[in-house]
mmCIF file of C-alpha atoms in Angstrom:
data_model
loop_
_atom_site.group_PDB
_atom_site.id
_atom_site.type_symbol
_atom_site.label_atom_id
_atom_site.label_comp_id
_atom_site.label_asym_id
_atom_site.label_seq_id
_atom_site.Cartn_x
_atom_site.Cartn_y
_atom_site.Cartn_z
ATOM 1 C CA SER A 1075 -0.261 -0.218 0.190
ATOM 2 C CA ARG A 1076 0.871 3.411 -0.121
ATOM 3 C CA VAL A 1077 1.149 3.782 3.391
ATOM 4 C CA ASP A 1078 3.544 0.863 3.577
ATOM 5 C CA GLU A 1079 5.591 2.126 1.028
ATOM 6 C CA TRP A 1080 6.000 5.668 2.941
ATOM 7 C CA ILE A 1081 6.838 3.953 6.340
ATOM 8 C CA ALA A 1082 9.476 1.952 4.439
ATOM 9 C CA GLN A 1083 10.855 5.165 2.696
ATOM 10 C CA GLN A 1084 11.092 6.922 6.148
ATOM 11 C CA ALA A 1085 12.675 4.000 7.655
ATOM 12 C CA ALA A 1086 15.299 3.723 4.897
ATOM 13 C CA LEU A 1087 16.086 7.355 6.079
ATOM 14 C CA GLY A 1088 16.394 6.254 10.068
ATOM 15 C CA LYS A 1089 13.006 7.856 10.841
ATOM 16 C CA ALA A 1090 9.931 6.635 12.470
ATOM 17 C CA VAL A 1091 6.579 7.975 11.374
ATOM 18 C CA GLY A 1092 3.331 8.942 13.015
ATOM 19 C CA LEU A 1093 -0.123 8.002 11.251
ATOM 20 C CA GLU A 1094 -3.501 9.605 11.373
ATOM 21 C CA ILE A 1095 -6.882 8.883 9.454
ATOM 22 C CA THR A 1096 -8.628 11.834 8.409
ATOM 23 C CA SER A 1097 -11.664 12.188 6.331
ATOM 24 C CA TYR A 1098 -12.166 15.557 5.611
ATOM 25 C CA GLU A 1099 -9.345 18.267 5.030
ATOM 26 C CA GLY A 1100 -10.973 21.487 5.529
ATOM 27 C CA VAL A 1101 -11.258 24.111 2.785
ATOM 28 C CA SER A 1102 -7.963 23.137 1.348
ATOM 29 C CA GLY A 1103 -9.019 19.470 0.760
ATOM 30 C CA GLY A 1104 -12.462 18.883 1.212
ATOM 31 C CA ASN A 1105 -14.182 15.538 1.590
ATOM 32 C CA VAL A 1106 -11.901 12.930 1.026
ATOM 33 C CA ALA A 1107 -14.347 10.154 2.572
ATOM 34 C CA PRO A 1108 -15.500 7.557 0.271
ATOM 35 C CA PRO A 1109 -18.579 8.565 -1.700
ATOM 36 C CA TRP A 1110 -20.844 6.199 -0.088
ATOM 37 C CA ILE A 1111 -20.184 8.104 3.130
ATOM 38 C CA PRO A 1112 -23.138 10.217 3.983
ATOM 39 C CA VAL A 1113 -22.596 13.923 3.574
ATOM 40 C CA ILE A 1114 -24.078 17.288 4.851
ATOM 41 C CA SER A 1115 -24.173 19.736 1.800
ATOM 42 C CA CYS A 1116 -22.837 23.296 2.578
ATOM 43 C CA VAL A 1117 -22.187 26.291 0.294
ATOM 44 C CA ASP A 1118 -18.661 28.206 0.738
ATOM 45 C CA PRO A 1119 -20.068 31.649 1.960
ATOM 46 C CA TYR A 1120 -17.120 33.130 -0.022
ATOM 47 C CA SER A 1121 -17.035 31.543 -3.563
ATOM 48 C CA GLY A 1122 -20.525 30.223 -3.318
ATOM 49 C CA ALA A 1123 -19.281 26.746 -4.272
ATOM 50 C CA ALA A 1124 -20.765 23.580 -3.159
ATOM 51 C CA HIS A 1125 -18.619 22.073 0.045
ATOM 52 C CA PRO A 1126 -19.838 18.703 1.262
ATOM 53 C CA ILE A 1127 -18.769 17.656 5.002
ATOM 54 C CA PRO A 1128 -18.510 14.017 5.914
ATOM 55 C CA ASN A 1129 -21.647 13.324 8.168
ATOM 56 C CA TYR A 1130 -19.592 12.265 11.157
ATOM 57 C CA TRP A 1131 -22.811 11.580 13.486
ATOM 58 C CA SER A 1132 -24.234 9.082 10.644
ATOM 59 C CA SER A 1133 -24.209 5.327 11.819
ATOM 60 C CA ALA A 1134 -22.692 4.731 8.182
ATOM 61 C CA TYR A 1135 -19.798 7.076 8.701
ATOM 62 C CA ARG A 1136 -19.176 5.914 12.525
ATOM 63 C CA THR A 1137 -19.241 1.928 11.609
ATOM 64 C CA ALA A 1138 -17.009 2.980 8.605
ATOM 65 C CA ILE A 1139 -14.303 4.956 10.717
ATOM 66 C CA ARG A 1140 -14.408 2.248 13.682
ATOM 67 C CA ASN A 1141 -13.670 -0.476 11.034
ATOM 68 C CA LEU A 1142 -11.126 1.561 9.185
ATOM 69 C CA ILE A 1143 -9.326 2.300 12.701
ATOM 70 C CA MET A 1144 -9.544 -1.390 13.951
ATOM 71 C CA ALA A 1145 -7.903 -2.053 10.677
ATOM 72 C CA PHE A 1146 -5.209 0.208 10.879
ATOM 73 C CA GLY A 1147 -4.393 -0.798 14.436
ATOM 74 C CA ALA A 1148 -4.466 -4.591 13.231
ATOM 75 C CA ARG A 1149 -1.608 -3.649 10.609
ATOM 76 C CA TYR A 1150 0.489 -1.188 12.614
ATOM 77 C CA ASN A 1151 0.102 -1.729 16.403
ATOM 78 C CA SER A 1152 3.157 -3.648 16.527
ATOM 79 C CA ASP A 1153 5.115 -2.094 13.964
ATOM 80 C CA ALA A 1154 8.317 -0.580 15.520
ATOM 81 C CA ARG A 1155 8.663 1.707 12.685
ATOM 82 C CA VAL A 1156 5.298 3.806 13.916
ATOM 83 C CA ALA A 1157 6.333 5.837 16.718
ATOM 84 C CA TRP A 1158 2.817 7.823 17.582
ATOM 85 C CA ILE A 1159 -0.575 8.195 16.266
ATOM 86 C CA GLU A 1160 -2.840 10.915 16.073
ATOM 87 C CA THR A 1161 -6.547 10.899 16.382
ATOM 88 C CA GLY A 1162 -8.085 12.062 13.392
ATOM 89 C CA THR A 1163 -11.590 13.331 14.140
ATOM 90 C CA GLY A 1164 -13.091 16.209 12.019
ATOM 91 C CA ALA A 1165 -11.315 18.938 9.862
ATOM 92 C CA TYR A 1166 -7.682 18.232 9.407
ATOM 93 C CA GLY A 1167 -8.161 15.633 11.768
ATOM 94 C CA GLU A 1168 -9.023 18.403 14.394
ATOM 95 C CA ASN A 1169 -11.634 18.344 17.155
ATOM 96 C CA GLN A 1170 -13.847 20.623 15.113
ATOM 97 C CA PRO A 1171 -16.342 19.063 12.605
ATOM 98 C CA SER A 1172 -15.418 21.787 9.949
ATOM 99 C CA ASP A 1173 -13.663 25.050 9.402
ATOM 100 C CA ASP A 1174 -15.315 28.088 11.055
ATOM 101 C CA ARG A 1175 -16.860 29.194 8.032
ATOM 102 C CA TYR A 1176 -19.259 26.158 7.550
ATOM 103 C CA ASP A 1177 -20.406 25.982 11.320
ATOM 104 C CA ASN A 1178 -23.587 27.577 10.510
ATOM 105 C CA CYS A 1179 -24.331 25.104 7.853
ATOM 106 C CA LEU A 1180 -23.790 22.371 10.276
ATOM 107 C CA ILE A 1181 -25.839 24.133 12.953
ATOM 108 C CA ASN A 1182 -28.716 25.070 10.594
ATOM 109 C CA ALA A 1183 -28.829 21.251 9.496
ATOM 110 C CA GLY A 1184 -29.257 20.110 13.003
ATOM 111 C CA TYR A 1185 -25.979 19.012 14.097
ATOM 112 C CA GLY A 1186 -25.250 22.072 16.431
ATOM 113 C CA ASP A 1187 -25.397 20.135 19.842
ATOM 114 C CA GLN A 1188 -22.132 20.316 21.713
ATOM 115 C CA THR A 1189 -22.574 17.155 23.772
ATOM 116 C CA ALA A 1190 -23.286 14.855 20.363
ATOM 117 C CA TRP A 1191 -20.102 16.515 18.817
ATOM 118 C CA GLU A 1192 -18.191 15.777 22.114
ATOM 119 C CA GLN A 1193 -19.250 12.108 21.796
ATOM 120 C CA VAL A 1194 -18.245 11.645 18.201
ATOM 121 C CA VAL A 1195 -14.560 12.833 19.288
ATOM 122 C CA LYS A 1196 -14.800 10.662 22.422
ATOM 123 C CA ASP A 1197 -15.993 7.498 20.224
ATOM 124 C CA ILE A 1198 -12.796 8.394 17.811
ATOM 125 C CA ILE A 1199 -10.284 8.514 20.645
ATOM 126 C CA ALA A 1200 -11.725 5.043 22.320
ATOM 127 C CA TRP A 1201 -11.592 3.343 19.134
ATOM 128 C CA THR A 1202 -8.090 4.472 18.359
ATOM 129 C CA ARG A 1203 -6.967 3.576 21.783
ATOM 130 C CA GLN A 1204 -8.618 0.220 21.533
ATOM 131 C CA ALA A 1205 -6.897 -0.454 18.277
ATOM 132 C CA PHE A 1206 -3.427 0.719 19.110
ATOM 133 C CA PRO A 1207 -2.971 -0.350 22.894
ATOM 134 C CA ASN A 1208 0.996 -0.237 22.401
ATOM 135 C CA LYS A 1209 1.151 3.294 20.498
ATOM 136 C CA VAL A 1210 1.726 6.759 22.055
ATOM 137 C CA ILE A 1211 -1.664 8.510 21.120
ATOM 138 C CA MET A 1212 -2.215 12.363 20.768
ATOM 139 C CA THR A 1213 -5.852 14.135 20.159
ATOM 140 C CA LYS A 1214 -5.847 17.469 18.322
ATOM 141 C CA HIS A 1215 -7.405 19.522 20.923
ATOM 142 C CA TYR A 1216 -6.901 23.511 20.264
ATOM 143 C CA PRO A 1217 -9.861 23.539 17.783
ATOM 144 C CA ARG A 1218 -13.414 23.014 19.034
ATOM 145 C CA PHE A 1219 -16.763 23.562 17.519
ATOM 146 C CA ARG A 1220 -19.222 25.159 20.064
ATOM 147 C CA GLY A 1221 -17.630 25.929 23.195
ATOM 148 C CA ASP A 1222 -14.204 26.064 24.939
ATOM 149 C CA SER A 1223 -15.310 23.658 27.514
ATOM 150 C CA GLU A 1224 -15.232 21.053 24.888
ATOM 151 C CA ARG A 1225 -11.629 20.849 25.458
ATOM 152 C CA VAL A 1226 -12.086 19.975 29.365
ATOM 153 C CA HIS A 1227 -14.794 17.501 28.664
ATOM 154 C CA ILE A 1228 -12.861 15.622 26.058
ATOM 155 C CA ALA A 1229 -9.417 15.848 28.032
ATOM 156 C CA ASP A 1230 -11.081 14.544 30.956
ATOM 157 C CA PHE A 1231 -12.217 11.408 28.744
ATOM 158 C CA ALA A 1232 -9.092 11.227 26.781
ATOM 159 C CA ALA A 1233 -6.081 11.317 29.624
ATOM 160 C CA PRO A 1234 -7.486 8.156 31.496
ATOM 161 C CA LEU A 1235 -6.830 6.251 28.288
ATOM 162 C CA GLY A 1236 -3.426 7.392 28.217
ATOM 163 C CA VAL A 1237 -4.070 9.898 25.379
ATOM 164 C CA GLY A 1238 -2.328 12.946 25.144
ATOM 165 C CA PHE A 1239 -2.788 16.327 23.411
ATOM 166 C CA LYS A 1240 -1.273 17.907 20.488
ATOM 167 C CA GLY A 1241 -1.731 21.717 19.706
ATOM 168 C CA ASP A 1242 -2.582 22.643 16.174
ATOM 169 C CA GLY A 1243 -2.255 26.155 14.765
ATOM 170 C CA LEU A 1244 0.997 27.854 13.842
ATOM 171 C CA VAL A 1245 1.074 31.296 15.422
ATOM 172 C CA ALA A 1246 3.171 33.911 16.924
ATOM 173 C CA ASP A 1247 1.131 34.788 19.757
ATOM 174 C CA ASP A 1248 -2.007 33.550 20.811
ATOM 175 C CA ALA A 1249 -5.183 34.473 23.099
ATOM 176 C CA LYS A 1250 -7.042 32.297 25.341
ATOM 177 C CA VAL A 1251 -4.073 29.823 26.246
ATOM 178 C CA THR A 1252 -5.206 29.175 29.761
ATOM 179 C CA GLN A 1253 -8.050 29.836 32.336
ATOM 180 C CA ARG A 1254 -6.940 28.279 35.534
ATOM 181 C CA SER A 1255 -7.947 30.977 37.943
ATOM 182 C CA ASP A 1256 -11.675 31.195 38.554
ATOM 183 C CA PRO A 1257 -13.731 27.655 39.028
ATOM 184 C CA THR A 1258 -16.945 29.646 38.734
ATOM 185 C CA LYS A 1259 -16.226 30.008 35.023
ATOM 186 C CA SER A 1260 -17.954 27.902 32.377
ATOM 187 C CA TYR A 1261 -14.615 27.621 30.602
ATOM 188 C CA TYR A 1262 -12.639 26.942 33.417
ATOM 189 C CA LEU A 1263 -9.676 24.708 32.717
ATOM 190 C CA SER A 1264 -10.957 25.070 28.994
ATOM 191 C CA TYR A 1265 -8.324 27.008 27.150
ATOM 192 C CA LYS A 1266 -5.734 25.883 24.409
ATOM 193 C CA ASP A 1267 -3.135 25.101 26.927
ATOM 194 C CA ASP A 1268 -5.115 23.954 29.740
ATOM 195 C CA PRO A 1269 -5.610 20.119 29.145
ATOM 196 C CA ALA A 1270 -1.707 19.818 28.825
ATOM 197 C CA ILE A 1271 -1.134 21.699 31.769
ATOM 198 C CA THR A 1272 -3.694 19.646 33.737
ATOM 199 C CA TYR A 1273 -2.308 16.321 32.812
ATOM 200 C CA SER A 1274 1.397 17.229 32.379
ATOM 201 C CA ASP A 1275 2.499 15.155 35.326
ATOM 202 C CA THR A 1276 0.527 11.963 34.237
ATOM 203 C CA ASP A 1277 2.378 9.069 33.505
ATOM 204 C CA GLY A 1278 2.085 8.021 29.730
ATOM 205 C CA ILE A 1279 0.593 11.227 28.429
ATOM 206 C CA ARG A 1280 2.591 12.976 25.500
ATOM 207 C CA VAL A 1281 2.182 16.546 24.479
ATOM 208 C CA GLY A 1282 2.549 18.147 21.365
ATOM 209 C CA ASP A 1283 2.610 21.878 20.214
ATOM 210 C CA GLY A 1284 2.335 23.173 16.808
ATOM 211 C CA ARG A 1285 2.139 26.887 17.800
ATOM 212 C CA ILE A 1286 5.462 29.090 17.247
ATOM 213 C CA ILE A 1287 5.633 31.092 20.677
#
């Protein structure tokens, strides 16, 4: 397969690899799921072009992505050339279902419930850990869909499974990095670096950061 060829090429260079399964590459690559996976039909608000997004909430998608994750695990969990795994959830494999410009489309189509989206992410995290019991796993926790509190809810589910956190987004500086001072706030421990800080001393948890500070 192309994956095997790529792993072999990197191994020949003395490099280990990380793997991720994604079905939607946002505004840059669009929907890359098989054509039989249900989609939500959106329209780009800038260009007016049709922009289908995989229906992550559908039983067809959930069954297909679980089967693919399990097949990947059966093939690569014991492969020493594979060093780590990212949980590919939504757009770009991140914990958001779409680029922000399409959020209203998903909400208007009836998919705006935060708890339902969190469950999609949690299920993919759980399936990935089940498929790869021997690998370092990280979830791309910076992006979110409906609210910052998604981060702490997902982190508190992922960390006990030994799943760590990887920040995405190349920026020189950033807002909403931590919120650790006021437990009365709904977004307490829910900003971008809070999950990594909360679980930084937990055995088995790995943290990656895609930002430039």
